[in-house]
Amino acid sequence: VCGGDEQKLLALLCEALRVARDQVILAEDIDLSGASKSFFQRCKALLTHEWSAAVLHDGALDSGPLSDHFLSSSKAAACPRRYLIIDASHFRHSTARVADP
């Protein structure tokens, strides 16, 4: 969605949390280099410590091909995927920052 730009993805997540009433789900393809794992760790720290948005669940999604794949430019990627369910009810917009966590 954000062309691999982490700052744009965090800005989009910030906006989703701002307008959500209860929960937001963040789903992403996992690359095998480990960059996605570190992104999710940084994202969870930012959510918890700076945005007051608890991560309710961190899980894996099926990695099979999808005919309408909105998470990847390939539209049929068979890569691993991960998701977070985030509690948006206590999100603090006034302290939200989208700089590097």
Tab-separated table of N, CA and C in Angstrom:
chain	number	residue	atom	x	y	z
A	1	VAL	N	0.823	-1.186	0.000
A	1	VAL	CA	0.000	0.000	0.000
A	1	VAL	C	0.874	1.259	0.000
A	2	CYS	N	1.958	1.235	0.734
A	2	CYS	CA	2.814	2.424	0.872
A	2	CYS	C	4.130	2.274	0.128
A	3	GLY	N	4.219	1.325	-0.775
A	3	GLY	CA	5.417	1.148	-1.585
A	3	GLY	C	6.674	0.849	-0.789
A	4	GLY	N	6.529	0.192	0.347
A	4	GLY	CA	7.691	-0.146	1.162
A	4	GLY	C	8.197	1.000	2.025
A	5	ASP	N	7.511	2.134	2.030
A	5	ASP	CA	7.920	3.290	2.828
A	5	ASP	C	7.342	3.156	4.239
A	6	GLU	N	8.207	2.856	5.196
A	6	GLU	CA	7.780	2.620	6.572
A	6	GLU	C	7.106	3.852	7.179
A	7	GLN	N	7.608	5.027	6.892
A	7	GLN	CA	7.027	6.254	7.451
A	7	GLN	C	5.600	6.480	6.942
A	8	LYS	N	5.367	6.191	5.671
A	8	LYS	CA	4.014	6.326	5.126
A	8	LYS	C	3.079	5.307	5.756
A	9	LEU	N	3.570	4.083	5.958
A	9	LEU	CA	2.754	3.049	6.586
A	9	LEU	C	2.400	3.443	8.018
A	10	LEU	N	3.356	3.981	8.769
A	10	LEU	CA	3.078	4.418	10.138
A	10	LEU	C	2.108	5.602	10.159
A	11	ALA	N	2.227	6.496	9.195
A	11	ALA	CA	1.282	7.616	9.108
A	11	ALA	C	-0.126	7.110	8.815
A	12	LEU	N	-0.232	6.120	7.938
A	12	LEU	CA	-1.527	5.519	7.626
A	12	LEU	C	-2.094	4.808	8.852
A	13	LEU	N	-1.249	4.094	9.579
A	13	LEU	CA	-1.679	3.416	10.799
A	13	LEU	C	-2.132	4.433	11.843
A	14	CYS	N	-1.399	5.514	11.982
A	14	CYS	CA	-1.764	6.585	12.920
A	14	CYS	C	-3.147	7.132	12.591
A	15	GLU	N	-3.409	7.375	11.330
A	15	GLU	CA	-4.714	7.901	10.913
A	15	GLU	C	-5.818	6.877	11.150
A	16	ALA	N	-5.534	5.605	10.872
A	16	ALA	CA	-6.525	4.554	11.113
A	16	ALA	C	-6.874	4.480	12.601
A	17	LEU	N	-5.865	4.568	13.457
A	17	LEU	CA	-6.112	4.541	14.903
A	17	LEU	C	-6.884	5.777	15.354
A	18	ARG	N	-6.594	6.907	14.737
A	18	ARG	CA	-7.271	8.148	15.111
A	18	ARG	C	-8.768	8.083	14.840
A	19	VAL	N	-9.157	7.487	13.713
A	19	VAL	CA	-10.571	7.467	13.333
A	19	VAL	C	-11.304	6.211	13.788
A	20	ALA	N	-10.579	5.203	14.230
A	20	ALA	CA	-11.215	3.949	14.650
A	20	ALA	C	-11.878	4.114	16.013
A	21	ARG	N	-12.951	3.409	16.193
A	21	ARG	CA	-13.662	3.453	17.458
A	21	ARG	C	-13.156	2.381	18.418
A	22	ASP	N	-12.745	1.228	17.884
A	22	ASP	CA	-12.414	0.114	18.768
A	22	ASP	C	-11.084	-0.546	18.418
A	23	GLN	N	-11.008	-1.188	17.247
A	23	GLN	CA	-9.801	-1.939	16.895
A	23	GLN	C	-9.381	-1.682	15.455
A	24	VAL	N	-8.080	-1.863	15.203
A	24	VAL	CA	-7.507	-1.762	13.871
A	24	VAL	C	-6.687	-3.020	13.642
A	25	ILE	N	-6.760	-3.568	12.444
A	25	ILE	CA	-5.913	-4.711	12.095
A	25	ILE	C	-4.863	-4.235	11.091
A	26	LEU	N	-3.630	-4.593	11.366
A	26	LEU	CA	-2.507	-4.299	10.466
A	26	LEU	C	-2.001	-5.640	9.960
A	27	ALA	N	-2.067	-5.869	8.656
A	27	ALA	CA	-1.593	-7.114	8.048
A	27	ALA	C	-0.518	-6.775	7.026
A	28	GLU	N	0.523	-7.599	7.001
A	28	GLU	CA	1.659	-7.291	6.127
A	28	GLU	C	2.340	-8.580	5.686
A	29	ASP	N	2.881	-8.553	4.481
A	29	ASP	CA	3.722	-9.655	4.008
A	29	ASP	C	5.015	-9.654	4.819
A	30	ILE	N	5.572	-10.825	5.037
A	30	ILE	CA	6.839	-10.956	5.756
A	30	ILE	C	7.922	-11.291	4.739
A	31	ASP	N	8.955	-10.454	4.699
A	31	ASP	CA	10.078	-10.814	3.831
A	31	ASP	C	11.016	-11.726	4.620
A	32	LEU	N	11.758	-12.520	3.910
A	32	LEU	CA	12.599	-13.516	4.554
A	32	LEU	C	13.925	-12.953	5.057
A	33	SER	N	14.198	-11.677	4.794
A	33	SER	CA	15.460	-11.072	5.229
A	33	SER	C	15.447	-10.684	6.699
A	34	GLY	N	14.287	-10.648	7.321
A	34	GLY	CA	14.193	-10.261	8.716
A	34	GLY	C	13.785	-8.815	8.922
A	35	ALA	N	13.716	-8.030	7.864
A	35	ALA	CA	13.341	-6.622	7.991
A	35	ALA	C	11.917	-6.472	8.518
A	36	SER	N	11.023	-7.354	8.097
A	36	SER	CA	9.636	-7.276	8.559
A	36	SER	C	9.538	-7.555	10.054
A	37	LYS	N	10.338	-8.505	10.525
A	37	LYS	CA	10.323	-8.830	11.950
A	37	LYS	C	10.740	-7.616	12.778
A	38	SER	N	11.786	-6.934	12.361
A	38	SER	CA	12.230	-5.754	13.110
A	38	SER	C	11.213	-4.622	12.977
A	39	PHE	N	10.546	-4.497	11.821
A	39	PHE	CA	9.500	-3.490	11.678
A	39	PHE	C	8.381	-3.749	12.677
A	40	PHE	N	7.934	-4.999	12.774
A	40	PHE	CA	6.852	-5.313	13.697
A	40	PHE	C	7.268	-5.051	15.143
A	41	GLN	N	8.517	-5.328	15.503
A	41	GLN	CA	8.997	-5.038	16.854
A	41	GLN	C	8.994	-3.531	17.118
A	42	ARG	N	9.481	-2.746	16.174
A	42	ARG	CA	9.478	-1.286	16.327
A	42	ARG	C	8.054	-0.740	16.376
A	43	CYS	N	7.206	-1.279	15.540
A	43	CYS	CA	5.818	-0.840	15.482
A	43	CYS	C	5.107	-1.129	16.808
A	44	LYS	N	5.304	-2.330	17.348
A	44	LYS	CA	4.676	-2.683	18.621
A	44	LYS	C	5.177	-1.788	19.750
A	45	ALA	N	6.463	-1.454	19.757
A	45	ALA	CA	7.003	-0.559	20.786
A	45	ALA	C	6.388	0.831	20.649
A	46	LEU	N	6.286	1.343	19.437
A	46	LEU	CA	5.684	2.651	19.192
A	46	LEU	C	4.224	2.665	19.633
A	47	LEU	N	3.482	1.636	19.242
A	47	LEU	CA	2.072	1.543	19.597
A	47	LEU	C	1.884	1.546	21.110
A	48	THR	N	2.644	0.731	21.796
A	48	THR	CA	2.476	0.554	23.229
A	48	THR	C	2.991	1.736	24.036
A	49	HIS	N	4.202	2.170	23.742
A	49	HIS	CA	4.858	3.160	24.599
A	49	HIS	C	4.572	4.608	24.245
A	50	GLU	N	4.312	4.893	22.991
A	50	GLU	CA	4.121	6.287	22.601
A	50	GLU	C	2.692	6.622	22.183
A	51	TRP	N	1.973	5.650	21.669
A	51	TRP	CA	0.627	5.930	21.186
A	51	TRP	C	-0.461	5.380	22.108
A	52	SER	N	-0.111	4.690	23.166
A	52	SER	CA	-1.071	4.105	24.121
A	52	SER	C	-2.109	3.229	23.419
A	53	ALA	N	-1.663	2.459	22.453
A	53	ALA	CA	-2.540	1.557	21.713
A	53	ALA	C	-2.021	0.133	21.901
A	54	ALA	N	-2.693	-0.625	22.738
A	54	ALA	CA	-2.244	-1.978	23.063
A	54	ALA	C	-2.394	-2.917	21.867
A	55	VAL	N	-1.426	-3.804	21.705
A	55	VAL	CA	-1.518	-4.860	20.702
A	55	VAL	C	-2.257	-6.019	21.362
A	56	LEU	N	-3.463	-6.290	20.879
A	56	LEU	CA	-4.299	-7.330	21.465
A	56	LEU	C	-3.923	-8.716	20.989
A	57	HIS	N	-3.439	-8.795	19.745
A	57	HIS	CA	-3.048	-10.096	19.192
A	57	HIS	C	-1.997	-9.889	18.107
A	58	ASP	N	-1.036	-10.762	18.084
A	58	ASP	CA	0.029	-10.768	17.075
A	58	ASP	C	0.039	-12.187	16.518
A	59	GLY	N	-0.299	-12.336	15.248
A	59	GLY	CA	-0.414	-13.680	14.706
A	59	GLY	C	0.042	-13.800	13.262
A	60	ALA	N	0.049	-15.030	12.803
A	60	ALA	CA	0.441	-15.346	11.426
A	60	ALA	C	-0.811	-15.606	10.595
A	61	LEU	N	-0.736	-15.234	9.321
A	61	LEU	CA	-1.798	-15.520	8.362
A	61	LEU	C	-1.319	-16.612	7.413
A	62	ASP	N	-2.251	-17.292	6.785
A	62	ASP	CA	-1.890	-18.313	5.799
A	62	ASP	C	-0.990	-17.717	4.730
A	63	SER	N	-0.062	-18.521	4.248
A	63	SER	CA	0.889	-18.021	3.256
A	63	SER	C	0.590	-18.496	1.845
A	64	GLY	N	-0.567	-19.038	1.607
A	64	GLY	CA	-0.915	-19.501	0.271
A	64	GLY	C	-1.213	-18.355	-0.672
A	65	PRO	N	-1.266	-18.641	-1.974
A	65	PRO	CA	-1.563	-17.601	-2.961
A	65	PRO	C	-2.992	-17.073	-2.796
A	66	LEU	N	-3.172	-15.797	-3.071
A	66	LEU	CA	-4.479	-15.149	-2.998
A	66	LEU	C	-4.807	-14.553	-4.359
A	67	SER	N	-6.015	-14.765	-4.800
A	67	SER	CA	-6.366	-14.246	-6.123
A	67	SER	C	-6.504	-12.722	-6.118
A	68	ASP	N	-6.949	-12.151	-5.012
A	68	ASP	CA	-7.099	-10.703	-4.907
A	68	ASP	C	-6.218	-10.234	-3.756
A	69	HIS	N	-4.929	-10.221	-3.982
A	69	HIS	CA	-3.937	-9.971	-2.926
A	69	HIS	C	-3.666	-8.480	-2.808
A	70	PHE	N	-4.247	-7.838	-1.793
A	70	PHE	CA	-4.076	-6.402	-1.607
A	70	PHE	C	-2.824	-6.070	-0.802
A	71	LEU	N	-2.101	-7.069	-0.314
A	71	LEU	CA	-0.920	-6.823	0.494
A	71	LEU	C	0.372	-6.833	-0.300
A	72	SER	N	0.329	-7.269	-1.531
A	72	SER	CA	1.560	-7.418	-2.297
A	72	SER	C	1.347	-6.980	-3.742
A	73	SER	N	2.403	-6.477	-4.344
A	73	SER	CA	2.301	-6.032	-5.733
A	73	SER	C	2.153	-7.200	-6.699
A	74	SER	N	2.484	-8.415	-6.277
A	74	SER	CA	2.394	-9.574	-7.171
A	74	SER	C	0.957	-10.023	-7.393
A	75	LYS	N	0.043	-9.630	-6.545
A	75	LYS	CA	-1.375	-9.991	-6.589
A	75	LYS	C	-1.634	-11.485	-6.413
A	76	ALA	N	-0.612	-12.306	-6.257
A	76	ALA	CA	-0.807	-13.736	-6.038
A	76	ALA	C	0.329	-14.313	-5.208
A	77	ALA	N	0.942	-13.501	-4.408
A	77	ALA	CA	2.111	-13.928	-3.641
A	77	ALA	C	1.764	-15.058	-2.679
A	78	ALA	N	2.697	-15.968	-2.526
A	78	ALA	CA	2.537	-17.091	-1.606
A	78	ALA	C	3.549	-16.960	-0.472
A	79	CYS	N	3.725	-15.756	0.027
A	79	CYS	CA	4.715	-15.503	1.077
A	79	CYS	C	4.044	-15.528	2.450
A	80	PRO	N	4.855	-15.651	3.496
A	80	PRO	CA	4.280	-15.602	4.850
A	80	PRO	C	3.719	-14.212	5.144
A	81	ARG	N	2.721	-14.167	6.001
A	81	ARG	CA	2.085	-12.911	6.373
A	81	ARG	C	1.894	-12.862	7.881
A	82	ARG	N	1.837	-11.660	8.411
A	82	ARG	CA	1.672	-11.461	9.852
A	82	ARG	C	0.656	-10.347	10.068
A	83	TYR	N	-0.033	-10.401	11.207
A	83	TYR	CA	-0.999	-9.348	11.496
A	83	TYR	C	-0.980	-8.974	12.979
A	84	LEU	N	-1.409	-7.755	13.241
A	84	LEU	CA	-1.599	-7.251	14.598
A	84	LEU	C	-3.034	-6.774	14.721
A	85	ILE	N	-3.671	-7.083	15.826
A	85	ILE	CA	-4.954	-6.475	16.164
A	85	ILE	C	-4.641	-5.462	17.251
A	86	ILE	N	-4.989	-4.208	17.003
A	86	ILE	CA	-4.583	-3.094	17.856
A	86	ILE	C	-5.813	-2.439	18.475
A	87	ASP	N	-5.756	-2.213	19.780
A	87	ASP	CA	-6.820	-1.522	20.502
A	87	ASP	C	-6.682	-0.021	20.247
A	88	ALA	N	-7.655	0.544	19.560
A	88	ALA	CA	-7.607	1.960	19.215
A	88	ALA	C	-8.331	2.834	20.240
A	89	SER	N	-8.980	2.226	21.220
A	89	SER	CA	-9.835	2.995	22.123
A	89	SER	C	-9.078	3.959	23.029
A	90	HIS	N	-7.796	3.711	23.291
A	90	HIS	CA	-7.015	4.599	24.158
A	90	HIS	C	-5.910	5.335	23.401
A	91	PHE	N	-5.978	5.303	22.085
A	91	PHE	CA	-4.968	5.965	21.257
A	91	PHE	C	-4.905	7.446	21.597
A	92	ARG	N	-3.691	7.961	21.795
A	92	ARG	CA	-3.501	9.378	22.120
A	92	ARG	C	-2.971	10.104	20.896
A	93	HIS	N	-3.864	10.763	20.181
A	93	HIS	CA	-3.488	11.462	18.953
A	93	HIS	C	-2.564	12.633	19.232
A	94	SER	N	-2.753	13.302	20.337
A	94	SER	CA	-1.949	14.492	20.620
A	94	SER	C	-0.462	14.182	20.784
A	95	THR	N	-0.149	12.933	21.145
A	95	THR	CA	1.265	12.568	21.316
A	95	THR	C	1.774	11.728	20.175
A	96	ALA	N	0.938	11.498	19.175
A	96	ALA	CA	1.344	10.623	18.068
A	96	ALA	C	2.473	11.261	17.270
A	97	ARG	N	3.490	10.460	17.017
A	97	ARG	CA	4.567	10.911	16.147
A	97	ARG	C	4.866	9.785	15.196
A	98	VAL	N	5.280	10.126	14.023
A	98	VAL	CA	5.507	9.126	12.998
A	98	VAL	C	6.991	9.099	12.641
A	99	ALA	N	7.834	9.654	13.450
A	99	ALA	CA	9.272	9.589	13.202
A	99	ALA	C	9.765	8.180	13.519
A	100	ASP	N	11.013	7.905	13.185
A	100	ASP	CA	11.576	6.587	13.440
A	100	ASP	C	11.426	6.238	14.917
A	101	PRO	N	10.799	5.072	15.215
A	101	PRO	CA	10.627	4.674	16.614
A	101	PRO	C	11.946	4.281	17.254
